XYZ file of C-alpha atoms in Angstrom:
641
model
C 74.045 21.486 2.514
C 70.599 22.711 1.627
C 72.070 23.953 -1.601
C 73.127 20.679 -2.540
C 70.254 18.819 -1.601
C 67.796 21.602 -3.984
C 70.635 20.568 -6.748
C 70.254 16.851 -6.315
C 66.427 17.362 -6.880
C 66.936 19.412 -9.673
C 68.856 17.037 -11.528
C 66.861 14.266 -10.468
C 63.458 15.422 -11.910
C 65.269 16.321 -15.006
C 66.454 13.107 -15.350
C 62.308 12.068 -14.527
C 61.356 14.434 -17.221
C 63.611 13.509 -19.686
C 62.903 9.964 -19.150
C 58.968 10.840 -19.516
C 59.843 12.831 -22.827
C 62.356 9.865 -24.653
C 59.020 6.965 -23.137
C 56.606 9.595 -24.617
C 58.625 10.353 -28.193
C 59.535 6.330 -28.674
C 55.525 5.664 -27.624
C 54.879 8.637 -31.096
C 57.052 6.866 -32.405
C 55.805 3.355 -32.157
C 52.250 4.937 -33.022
C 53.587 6.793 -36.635
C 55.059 3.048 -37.362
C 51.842 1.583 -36.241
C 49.511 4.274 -38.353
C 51.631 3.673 -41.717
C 51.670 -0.038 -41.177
C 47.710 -0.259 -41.119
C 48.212 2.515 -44.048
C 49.817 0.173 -46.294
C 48.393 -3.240 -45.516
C 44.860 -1.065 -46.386
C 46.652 -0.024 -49.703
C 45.000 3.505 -48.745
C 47.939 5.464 -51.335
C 46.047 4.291 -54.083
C 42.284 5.240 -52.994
C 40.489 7.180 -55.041
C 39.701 9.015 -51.919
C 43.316 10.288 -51.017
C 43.917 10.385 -54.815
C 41.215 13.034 -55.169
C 42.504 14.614 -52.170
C 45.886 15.274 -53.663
C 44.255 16.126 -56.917
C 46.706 13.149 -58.591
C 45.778 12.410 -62.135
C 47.131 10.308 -64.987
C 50.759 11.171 -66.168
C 51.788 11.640 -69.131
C 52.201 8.317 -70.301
C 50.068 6.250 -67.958
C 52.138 4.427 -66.229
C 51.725 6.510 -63.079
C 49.814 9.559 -61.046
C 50.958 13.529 -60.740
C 49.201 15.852 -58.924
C 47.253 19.263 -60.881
C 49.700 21.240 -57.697
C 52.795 22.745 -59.225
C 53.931 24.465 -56.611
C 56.593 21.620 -54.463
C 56.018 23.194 -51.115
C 52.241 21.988 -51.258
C 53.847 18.322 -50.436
C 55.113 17.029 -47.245
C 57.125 14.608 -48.738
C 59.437 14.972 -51.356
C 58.537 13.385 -54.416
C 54.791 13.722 -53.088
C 54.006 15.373 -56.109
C 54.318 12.023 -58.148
C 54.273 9.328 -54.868
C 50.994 9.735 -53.536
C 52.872 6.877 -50.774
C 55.514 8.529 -49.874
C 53.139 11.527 -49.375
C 50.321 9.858 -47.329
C 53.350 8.581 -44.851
C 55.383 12.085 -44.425
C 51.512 13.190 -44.217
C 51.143 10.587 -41.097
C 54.441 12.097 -39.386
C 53.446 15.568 -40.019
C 49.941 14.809 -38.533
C 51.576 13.721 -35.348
C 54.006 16.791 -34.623
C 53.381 17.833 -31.216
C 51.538 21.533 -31.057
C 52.972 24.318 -32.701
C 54.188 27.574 -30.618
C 52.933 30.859 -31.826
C 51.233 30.528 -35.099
C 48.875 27.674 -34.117
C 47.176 27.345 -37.543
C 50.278 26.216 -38.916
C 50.164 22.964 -37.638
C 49.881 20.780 -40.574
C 45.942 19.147 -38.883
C 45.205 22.932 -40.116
C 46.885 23.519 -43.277
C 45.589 20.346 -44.380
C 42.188 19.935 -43.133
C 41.200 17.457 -45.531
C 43.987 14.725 -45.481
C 43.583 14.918 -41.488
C 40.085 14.040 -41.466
C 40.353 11.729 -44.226
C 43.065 9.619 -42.448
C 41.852 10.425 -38.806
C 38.557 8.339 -39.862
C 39.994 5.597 -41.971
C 42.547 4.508 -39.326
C 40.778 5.426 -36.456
C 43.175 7.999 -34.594
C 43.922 7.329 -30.687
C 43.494 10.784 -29.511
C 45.535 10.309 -26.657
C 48.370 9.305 -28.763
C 47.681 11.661 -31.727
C 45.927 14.567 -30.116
C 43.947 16.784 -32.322
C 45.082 20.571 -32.661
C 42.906 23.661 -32.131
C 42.321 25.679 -35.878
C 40.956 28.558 -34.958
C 41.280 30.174 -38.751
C 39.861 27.213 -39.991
C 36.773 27.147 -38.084
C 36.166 30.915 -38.542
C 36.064 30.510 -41.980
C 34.154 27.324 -42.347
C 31.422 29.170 -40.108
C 31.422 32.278 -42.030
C 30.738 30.019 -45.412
C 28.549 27.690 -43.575
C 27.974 24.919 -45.790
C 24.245 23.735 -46.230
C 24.053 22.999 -50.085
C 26.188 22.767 -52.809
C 25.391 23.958 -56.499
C 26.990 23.978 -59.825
C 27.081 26.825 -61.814
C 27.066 27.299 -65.543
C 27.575 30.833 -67.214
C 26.834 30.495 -70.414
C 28.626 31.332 -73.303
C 29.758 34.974 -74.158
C 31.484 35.203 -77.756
C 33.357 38.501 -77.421
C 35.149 37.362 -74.139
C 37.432 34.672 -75.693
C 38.113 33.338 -72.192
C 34.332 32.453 -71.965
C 33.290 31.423 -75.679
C 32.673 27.428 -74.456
C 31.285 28.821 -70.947
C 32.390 28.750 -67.362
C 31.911 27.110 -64.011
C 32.305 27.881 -60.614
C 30.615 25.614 -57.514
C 28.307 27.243 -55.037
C 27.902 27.036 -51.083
C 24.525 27.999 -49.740
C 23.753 27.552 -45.979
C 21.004 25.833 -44.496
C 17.325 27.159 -45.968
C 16.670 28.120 -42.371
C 19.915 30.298 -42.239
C 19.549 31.679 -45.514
C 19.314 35.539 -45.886
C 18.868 35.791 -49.529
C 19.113 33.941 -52.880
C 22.477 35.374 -53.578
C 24.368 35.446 -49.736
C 26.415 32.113 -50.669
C 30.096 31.602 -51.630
C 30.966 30.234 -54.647
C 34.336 28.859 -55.489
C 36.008 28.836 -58.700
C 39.299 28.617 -60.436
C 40.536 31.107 -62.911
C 43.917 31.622 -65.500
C 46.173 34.750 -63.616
C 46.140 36.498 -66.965
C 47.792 39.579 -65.612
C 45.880 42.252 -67.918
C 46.449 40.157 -70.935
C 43.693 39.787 -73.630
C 43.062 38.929 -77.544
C 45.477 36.556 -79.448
C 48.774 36.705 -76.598
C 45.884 35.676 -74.156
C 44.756 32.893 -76.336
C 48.003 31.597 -77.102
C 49.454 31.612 -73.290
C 46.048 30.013 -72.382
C 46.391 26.978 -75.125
C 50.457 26.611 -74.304
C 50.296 26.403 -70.179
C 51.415 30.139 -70.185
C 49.642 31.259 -67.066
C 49.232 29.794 -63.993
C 45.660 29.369 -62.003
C 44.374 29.865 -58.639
C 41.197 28.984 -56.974
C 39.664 31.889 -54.935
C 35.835 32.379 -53.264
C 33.417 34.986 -53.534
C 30.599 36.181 -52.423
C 28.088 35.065 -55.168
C 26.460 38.304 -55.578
C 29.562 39.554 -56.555
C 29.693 37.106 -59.875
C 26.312 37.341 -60.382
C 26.713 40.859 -60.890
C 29.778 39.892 -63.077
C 28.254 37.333 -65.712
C 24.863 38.434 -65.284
C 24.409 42.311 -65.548
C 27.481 43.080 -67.332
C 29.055 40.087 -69.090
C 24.915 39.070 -70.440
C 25.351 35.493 -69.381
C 22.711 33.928 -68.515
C 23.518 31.753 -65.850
C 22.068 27.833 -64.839
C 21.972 26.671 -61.259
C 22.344 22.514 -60.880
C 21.751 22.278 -57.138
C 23.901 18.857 -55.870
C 22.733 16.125 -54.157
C 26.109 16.166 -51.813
C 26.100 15.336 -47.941
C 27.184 17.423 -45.263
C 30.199 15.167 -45.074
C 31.125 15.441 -48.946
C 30.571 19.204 -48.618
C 32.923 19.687 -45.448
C 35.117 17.785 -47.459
C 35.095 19.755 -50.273
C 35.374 23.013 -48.050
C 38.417 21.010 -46.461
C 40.053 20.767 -49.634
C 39.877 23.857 -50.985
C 41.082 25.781 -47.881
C 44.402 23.357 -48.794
C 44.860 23.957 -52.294
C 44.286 28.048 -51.416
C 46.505 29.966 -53.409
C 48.468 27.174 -55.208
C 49.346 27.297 -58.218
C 47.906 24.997 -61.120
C 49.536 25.036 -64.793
C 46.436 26.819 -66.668
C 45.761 25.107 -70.311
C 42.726 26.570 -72.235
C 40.975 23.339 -73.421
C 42.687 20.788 -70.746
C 43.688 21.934 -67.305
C 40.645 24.627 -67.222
C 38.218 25.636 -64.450
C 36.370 23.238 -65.319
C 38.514 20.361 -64.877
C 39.542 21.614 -61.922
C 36.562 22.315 -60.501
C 35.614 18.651 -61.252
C 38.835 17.816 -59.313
C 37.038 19.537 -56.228
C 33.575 17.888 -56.756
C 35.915 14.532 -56.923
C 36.868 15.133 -53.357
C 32.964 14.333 -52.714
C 32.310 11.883 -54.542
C 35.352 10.121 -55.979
C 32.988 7.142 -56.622
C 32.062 8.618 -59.211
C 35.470 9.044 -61.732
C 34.352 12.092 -63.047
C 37.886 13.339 -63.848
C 38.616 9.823 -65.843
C 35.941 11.283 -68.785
C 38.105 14.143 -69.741
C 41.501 12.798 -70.629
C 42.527 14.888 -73.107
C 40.460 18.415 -73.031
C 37.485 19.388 -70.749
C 34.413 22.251 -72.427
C 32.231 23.067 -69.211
C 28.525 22.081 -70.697
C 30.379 18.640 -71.127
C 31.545 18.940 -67.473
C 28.268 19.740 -66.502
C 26.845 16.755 -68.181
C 29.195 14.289 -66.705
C 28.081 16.151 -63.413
C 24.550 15.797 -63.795
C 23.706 12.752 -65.923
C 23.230 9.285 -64.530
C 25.050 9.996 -61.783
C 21.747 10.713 -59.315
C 23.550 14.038 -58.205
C 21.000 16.293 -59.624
C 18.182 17.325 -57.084
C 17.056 20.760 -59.178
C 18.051 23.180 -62.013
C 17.346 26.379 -62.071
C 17.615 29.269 -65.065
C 18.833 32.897 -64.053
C 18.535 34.873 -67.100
C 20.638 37.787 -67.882
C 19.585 41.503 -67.165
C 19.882 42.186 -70.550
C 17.640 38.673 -71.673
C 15.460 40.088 -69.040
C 15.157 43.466 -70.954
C 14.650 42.094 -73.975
C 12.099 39.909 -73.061
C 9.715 42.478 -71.706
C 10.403 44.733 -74.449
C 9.360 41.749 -76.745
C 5.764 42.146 -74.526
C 5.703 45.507 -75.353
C 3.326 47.100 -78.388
C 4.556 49.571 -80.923
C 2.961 52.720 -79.179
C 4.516 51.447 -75.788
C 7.540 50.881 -77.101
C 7.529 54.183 -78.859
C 6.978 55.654 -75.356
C 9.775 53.390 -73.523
C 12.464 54.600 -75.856
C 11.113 58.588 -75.165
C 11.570 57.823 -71.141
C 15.150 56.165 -72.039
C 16.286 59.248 -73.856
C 14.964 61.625 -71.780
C 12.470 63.148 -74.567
C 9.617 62.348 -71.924
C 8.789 61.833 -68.586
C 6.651 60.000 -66.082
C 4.070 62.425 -66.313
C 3.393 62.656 -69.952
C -0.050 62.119 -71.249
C 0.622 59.181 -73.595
C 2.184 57.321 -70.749
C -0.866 58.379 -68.567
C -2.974 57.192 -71.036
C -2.286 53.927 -70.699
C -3.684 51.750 -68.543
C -2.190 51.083 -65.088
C -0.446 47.333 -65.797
C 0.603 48.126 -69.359
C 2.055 51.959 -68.101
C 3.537 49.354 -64.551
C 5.310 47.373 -67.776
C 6.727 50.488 -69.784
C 8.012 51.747 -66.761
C 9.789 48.465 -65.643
C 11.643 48.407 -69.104
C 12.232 52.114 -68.919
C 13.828 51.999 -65.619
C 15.504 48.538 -66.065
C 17.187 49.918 -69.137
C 18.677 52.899 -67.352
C 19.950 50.244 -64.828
C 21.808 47.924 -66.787
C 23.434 51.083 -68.939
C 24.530 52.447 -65.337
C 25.837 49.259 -64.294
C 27.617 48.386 -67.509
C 29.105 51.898 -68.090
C 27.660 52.494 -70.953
C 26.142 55.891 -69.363
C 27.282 58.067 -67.221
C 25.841 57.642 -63.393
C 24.858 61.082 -62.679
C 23.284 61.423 -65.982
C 21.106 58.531 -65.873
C 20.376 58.022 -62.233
C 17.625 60.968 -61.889
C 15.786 59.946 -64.736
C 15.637 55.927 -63.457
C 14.887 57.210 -59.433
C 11.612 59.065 -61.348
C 10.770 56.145 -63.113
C 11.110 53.921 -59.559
C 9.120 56.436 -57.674
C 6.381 56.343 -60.786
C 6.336 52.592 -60.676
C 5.688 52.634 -56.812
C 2.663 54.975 -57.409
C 1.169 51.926 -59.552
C -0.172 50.150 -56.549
C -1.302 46.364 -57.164
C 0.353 44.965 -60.244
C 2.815 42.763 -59.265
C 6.402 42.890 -61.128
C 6.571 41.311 -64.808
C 8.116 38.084 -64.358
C 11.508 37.268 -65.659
C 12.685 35.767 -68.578
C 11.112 32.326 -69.382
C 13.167 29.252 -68.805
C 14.138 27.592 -72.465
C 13.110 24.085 -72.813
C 15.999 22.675 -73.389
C 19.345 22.712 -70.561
C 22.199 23.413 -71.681
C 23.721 19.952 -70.655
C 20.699 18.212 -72.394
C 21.680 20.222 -75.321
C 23.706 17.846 -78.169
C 27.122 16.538 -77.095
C 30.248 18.573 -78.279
C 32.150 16.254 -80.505
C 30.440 15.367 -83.979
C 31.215 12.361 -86.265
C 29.386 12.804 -89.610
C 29.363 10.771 -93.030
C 27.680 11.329 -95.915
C 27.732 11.926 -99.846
C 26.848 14.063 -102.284
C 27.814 15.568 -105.885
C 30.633 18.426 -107.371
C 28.990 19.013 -110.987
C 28.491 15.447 -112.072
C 31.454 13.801 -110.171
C 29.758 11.945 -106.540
C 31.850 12.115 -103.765
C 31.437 10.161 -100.311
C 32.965 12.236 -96.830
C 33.369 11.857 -93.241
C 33.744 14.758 -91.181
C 35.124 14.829 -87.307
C 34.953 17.763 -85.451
C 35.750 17.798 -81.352
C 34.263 20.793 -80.583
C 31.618 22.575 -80.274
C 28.549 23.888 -82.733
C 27.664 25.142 -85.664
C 24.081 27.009 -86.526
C 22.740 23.999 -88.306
C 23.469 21.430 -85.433
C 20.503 21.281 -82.857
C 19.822 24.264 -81.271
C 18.446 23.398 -78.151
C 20.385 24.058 -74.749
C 22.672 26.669 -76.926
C 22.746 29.982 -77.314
C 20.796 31.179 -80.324
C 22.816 32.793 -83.075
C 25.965 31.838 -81.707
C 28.348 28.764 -83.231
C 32.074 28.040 -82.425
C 33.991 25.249 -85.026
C 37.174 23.990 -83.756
C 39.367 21.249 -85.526
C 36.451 20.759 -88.116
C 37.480 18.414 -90.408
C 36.295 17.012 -93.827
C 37.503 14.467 -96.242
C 35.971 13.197 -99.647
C 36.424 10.212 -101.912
C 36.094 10.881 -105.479
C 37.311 8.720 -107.999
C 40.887 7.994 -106.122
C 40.094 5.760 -103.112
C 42.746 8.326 -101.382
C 40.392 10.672 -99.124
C 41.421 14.092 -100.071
C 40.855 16.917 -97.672
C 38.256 19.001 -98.666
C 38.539 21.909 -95.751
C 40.027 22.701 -91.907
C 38.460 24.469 -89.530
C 41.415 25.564 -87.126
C 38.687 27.616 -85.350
C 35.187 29.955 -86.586
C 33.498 31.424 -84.909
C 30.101 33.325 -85.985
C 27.877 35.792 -83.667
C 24.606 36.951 -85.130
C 22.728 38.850 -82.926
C 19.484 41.029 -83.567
C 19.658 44.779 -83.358
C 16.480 46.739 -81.543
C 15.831 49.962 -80.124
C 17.400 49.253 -76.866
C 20.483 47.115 -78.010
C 22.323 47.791 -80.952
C 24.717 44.807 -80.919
C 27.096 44.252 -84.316
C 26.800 40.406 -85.316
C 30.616 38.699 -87.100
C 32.016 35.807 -87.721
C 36.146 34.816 -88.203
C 37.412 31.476 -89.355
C 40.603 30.636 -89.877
C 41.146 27.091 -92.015
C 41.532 25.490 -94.892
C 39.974 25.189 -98.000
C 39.648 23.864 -101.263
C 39.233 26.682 -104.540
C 38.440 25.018 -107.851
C 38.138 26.290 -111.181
C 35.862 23.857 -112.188
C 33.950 21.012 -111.472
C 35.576 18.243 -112.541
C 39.283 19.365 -110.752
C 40.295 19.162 -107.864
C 41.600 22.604 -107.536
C 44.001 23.948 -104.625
C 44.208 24.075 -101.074
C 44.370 27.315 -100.030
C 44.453 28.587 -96.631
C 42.239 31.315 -95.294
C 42.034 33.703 -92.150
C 38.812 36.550 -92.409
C 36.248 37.292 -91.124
C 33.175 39.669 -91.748
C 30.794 42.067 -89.719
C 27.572 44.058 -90.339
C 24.018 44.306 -88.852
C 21.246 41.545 -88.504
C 17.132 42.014 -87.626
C 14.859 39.924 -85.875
C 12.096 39.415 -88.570
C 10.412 37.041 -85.605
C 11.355 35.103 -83.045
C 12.714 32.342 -85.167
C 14.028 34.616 -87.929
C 16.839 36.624 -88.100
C 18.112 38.520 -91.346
C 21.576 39.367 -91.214
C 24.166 41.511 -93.296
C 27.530 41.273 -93.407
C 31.032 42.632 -95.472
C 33.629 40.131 -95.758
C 37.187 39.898 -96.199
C 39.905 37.656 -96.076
C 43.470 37.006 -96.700
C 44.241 33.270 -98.828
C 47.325 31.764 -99.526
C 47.657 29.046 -101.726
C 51.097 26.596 -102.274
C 52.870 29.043 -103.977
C 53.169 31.314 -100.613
C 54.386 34.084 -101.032
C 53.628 34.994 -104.969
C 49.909 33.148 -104.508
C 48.276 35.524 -102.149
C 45.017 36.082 -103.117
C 42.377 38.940 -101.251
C 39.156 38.652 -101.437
C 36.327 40.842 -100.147
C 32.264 40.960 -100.963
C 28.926 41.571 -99.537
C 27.237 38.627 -97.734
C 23.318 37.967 -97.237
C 21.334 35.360 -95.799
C 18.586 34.384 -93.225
C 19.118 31.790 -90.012
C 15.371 30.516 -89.882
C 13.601 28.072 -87.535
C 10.663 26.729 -89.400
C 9.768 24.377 -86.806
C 11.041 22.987 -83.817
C 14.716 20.993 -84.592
C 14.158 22.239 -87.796
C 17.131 25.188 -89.101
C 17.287 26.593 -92.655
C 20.202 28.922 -93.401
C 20.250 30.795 -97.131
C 23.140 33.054 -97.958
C 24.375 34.536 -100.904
C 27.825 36.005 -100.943
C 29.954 37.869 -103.810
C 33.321 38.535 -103.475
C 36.148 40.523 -105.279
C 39.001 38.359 -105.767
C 42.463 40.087 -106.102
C 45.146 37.665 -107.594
C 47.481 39.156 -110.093
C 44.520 40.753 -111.482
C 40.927 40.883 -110.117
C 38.091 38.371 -110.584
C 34.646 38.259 -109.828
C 33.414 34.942 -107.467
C 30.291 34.137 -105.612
C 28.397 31.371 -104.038
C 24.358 30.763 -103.283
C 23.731 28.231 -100.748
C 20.610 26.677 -98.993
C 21.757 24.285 -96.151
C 19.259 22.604 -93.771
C 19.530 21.085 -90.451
C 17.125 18.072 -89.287
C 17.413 17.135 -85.503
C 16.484 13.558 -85.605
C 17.128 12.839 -81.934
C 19.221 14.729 -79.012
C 22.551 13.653 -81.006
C 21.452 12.513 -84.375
C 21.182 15.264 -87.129
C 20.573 15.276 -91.141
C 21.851 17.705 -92.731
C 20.933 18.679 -96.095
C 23.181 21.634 -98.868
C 22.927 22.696 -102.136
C 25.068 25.566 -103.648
C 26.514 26.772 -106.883
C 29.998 28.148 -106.562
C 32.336 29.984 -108.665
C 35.731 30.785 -107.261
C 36.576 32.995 -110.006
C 36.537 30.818 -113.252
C 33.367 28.351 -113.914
C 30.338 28.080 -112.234
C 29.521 24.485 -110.419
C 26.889 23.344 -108.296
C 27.371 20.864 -105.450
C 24.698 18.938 -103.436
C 25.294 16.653 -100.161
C 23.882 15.165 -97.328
C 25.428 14.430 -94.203
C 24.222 12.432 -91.081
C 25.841 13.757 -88.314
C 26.260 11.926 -84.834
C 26.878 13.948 -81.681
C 29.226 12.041 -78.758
């Protein structure tokens, strides 16, 4: 009897519970229907808010949104990766699972932070109804970052990393001033092509066809400090961000989502910069950032969009690399103290020699510093071995401590010009000139990037990248004729010293046009070469430069009209004045076409900077590609958008 009776209320609160489970579930229930209801009549798929968050962008053809995610499993709904509807619904329902067992980060409130929040505040949640999970990984991570401020960062340009040559970005979390331990204890995220090991041509080829995949990851910011600064020699730009706590969190939200998922990698579209702007769009999606780079993204012009008119900017700060560093206080140095800097580098003297002693105690503080700094950066680059060099730099530390009260020589001074006040990338130009005695009128477009006559400011001096440079002339015919392609050139002329003993080049592979004389038209021929050899500061707006050229031509008779041609090249890259560039060169070279031929060319081209992005540029030359000799004069206005 008593057995029955504990039966009956066995069976009787299970009935009680399962009723309390079926009210509870068709009470979720009406509360999902209610949520996506209110999401719909608020047409919240389509704002830019949950756009950004799903990092949707313009297809293909317009007419709709994907998102920058390849992977499928990122998406709760399937189709999400297209349906940004369908995605903010299975979202809703996914947001409203009851707590998971075991693995309690795994509830999707945790794996997607972001979308949670964003929703959670737009529709209000009940919390009763739609309780909110614990996230314990989340919150230990978000602590350990500690958001405060946000910056941008801008490595500069590095030519002989081909991954870097327009720059880089990465976006930097600093905690609050009162909980900051250092200038370099934040995290920085940034996204980067999984390369695997690859380098040189495979590496650019994979990077411009969508070969590799790439992944965001954070760092401690030391960490790429160390890497762009004292070994790549980047000199690196801080843009501190006016972005709330909010819009940070946010961002931080975000980016623990899209952890580890993939993104197609293309070199000039889908880079880290455009997908770093895709992050900074979770902030401020107000602001359309994305929308300015439809077809290809080069960081300084992300920066720009970043930075300009947009009231985001709150300071800007100039890092210079160690080895700008060195060479700047070597450039303070005298002969005779240089003379004794290079004798402590190579181990030929020591702390305690008498012509170091003789100086006085700043100027002896200053040799040291470049003495020891030296030794530093060859450590940390590998150039030297560690136990070699490290005695001889801990002796120059402990002499520099003995110097009491002379402060450390200040760093690098900051240029004057950003480099997102620098000219914009793209250049229109039209102009008109003379071959011989037959005028000619030409437009030139080029996308990307500059040359060593555009305006210098906000680049690096010495350094020019040409891609998709193209020119067209009227003569006679009113039929533009192409004059020369610029697939891509690149040209690196940096000064050799005691200390660095760098080799400046240049490559260019185009098109071009080869006459015979002035009053033809002569032949298209196509070129890849490229040339290398030594250049000299002859002052700090002057540098001399020496190079041996060679290069491969082909003209429309492929594979009988091969012609090789290979010369001595000389010329000067001299600021006169402020926006003002004048480049001689002479070149000869040693043509090899059936037989050989003698050909050379003079030039004198200047560069006027007008305004930020208004140039004049001025060329005369006299040519001879093997038969007569012709001179040519133009002028070109160029505009810079």
């Amino acid at each position: 009897m008593a057995a029955a009776t504990v039966r009956a209320c066995l069976i009787a609160l299970a009935a009680v519970l399962a009723t309390l489970t079926t009210a509870r579930a068709v009470r979720s229930d009406d509360y999902l229907a209610e949520l996506i209801g209110r999401a719909r009549s608020e047409r919240l798929a389509s704002d830019p808010q949950w756009l950004a968050l799903g990092f949707y962008v313009p297809d293909l053809f317009g007419s709709g949104v994907d998102s920058l995610i390849d992977n499928p499993g990122f998406f709760l709904a399937k189709g999400g990766r297209s349906d940004p509807a369908s995605e903010l619904e299975a979202s809703l329902a996914a947001f409203a699972e009851p707590a998971h067992t075991g693995d309690i980060d795994s509830h999707p409130q945790c794996s997607k932070p972001a979308r949670y929040r964003w929703l959670r505040t737009r529709l209000g949640f009940d919390s009763a109804r739609l309780p909110e999970q614990p996230c314990p990984k989340l919150a230990a991570w978000l602590a350990r970052i500690d958001p405060g401020e946000v910056s941008l960062i801008f490595p500069a340009a590095y030519l002989n990393n081909p991954s870097s040559m327009f720059g880089h970005t990465l976006i930097r979390f600093d905690p609050p001033p009162e909980r900051r331990k250092g200038a370099l204890t934040g995290h920085t995220a940034h996204f980067a092509a999984d390369h695997h090991g690859e380098t040189g041509a495979l590496f650019a080829l994979k990077g411009l066809a969508g070969g590799y995949q790439g992944y965001f990851a954070t760092l401690p910011y030391y960490e790429k400090v160390t890497q762009y600064s004292d070994i790549e020699n980047r000199d690196i730009w801080e843009y501190m961000l006016n972005i709330s706590s909010d819009g940070q969190r946010m961002m931080l939200y975000s980016l623990w989502e899209v952890n580890l998922q993939p993104i197609s990698y293309y070199f000039f579209s889908t880079n880290c910069s455009f997908v770093l702007l895709s992050l900074l769009n979770v902030a401020r999606p107000d602001l359309r950032v994305i929308e300015r780079f439809p077809v290809y993204a080069i960081p300084v012009d992300t920066v720009r969009a970043v930075v300009e008119g947009t009231g985001l900017l709150r300071q800007a700060t100039f890092r210079p690399a160690q080895r700008t560093d060195i060479a700047h206080r070597w450039s303070q140095l005298d002969t005779t103290e240089r003379r004794i800097t290079a004798a402590l580098i190579d181990g030929s003297s020591v702390p305690d020699d008498a012509a170091l002693q003789a100086l006085t105690p700043q100027r002896r503080a200053r040799v040291i510093e470049v003495a020891q700094a030296y030794l530093q950066y060859q450590i940390e680059t590998g150039a030297t071995e560690r136990p070699e060099m490290a005695p001889r730099a801990m002796a120059l530390l402990r002499a520099r401590s003995a110097i009491q009260g002379i402060p450390p020589e200040e760093q690098a001074p900051t240029p004057p010009v950003r480099p997102d006040e620098g000219h914009h990338s793209a250049r229109l130009a039209a102009g008109g000139g003379a071959t011989g005695n037959q005028p000619f009128a030409e437009v030139a477009l080029r996308p990307a990037y500059h040359d060593l006559l555009d305006p210098a400011g906000g680049y690096v001096v010495g350094a020019a990248i040409d891609f998709l440079d193209i020119h067209l002339r009227w003569y006679e015919s009113p039929v533009p004729m192409l004059e020369s392609a610029t697939l891509i050139g690149i040209e690196s002329i940096t000064p050799r010293d005691t200390l660095f003993q760098a080799l400046s080049w240049r490559v260019r592979f185009g098109v071009d046009r080869w006459r015979d004389h002035a009053a033809r038209a002569g032949d298209l021929v196509g070129a890849a070469g490229g040339g290398a050899g030594p250049s000299w500061s002859l002052s700090d707006t002057a540098r001399v430069y020496a190079f041996a050229d060679t290069a491969l031509l082909a003209d429309g008779y492929w594979p009988h009209g091969r012609i090789f041609s290979i010369g001595p090249a000389m010329g000067l890259l001299w600021s006169p004045a402020p926006g003002w560039t004048v480049r001689p060169e002479a070149r000869g070279m040693l043509v090899v076409e059936g037989g050989a031929a003698e050909a050379f060319e003079a030039s004198l081209e200047q560069g006027f900077a007008l305004a930020r992005d208004t140039a004049l540029r001025i060329a005369v030359s006299a040519r001879n590609d093997g038969d007569a000799t012709y001179p040519e004069i133009s002028t070109m206005l160029d505009w810079y958008f």
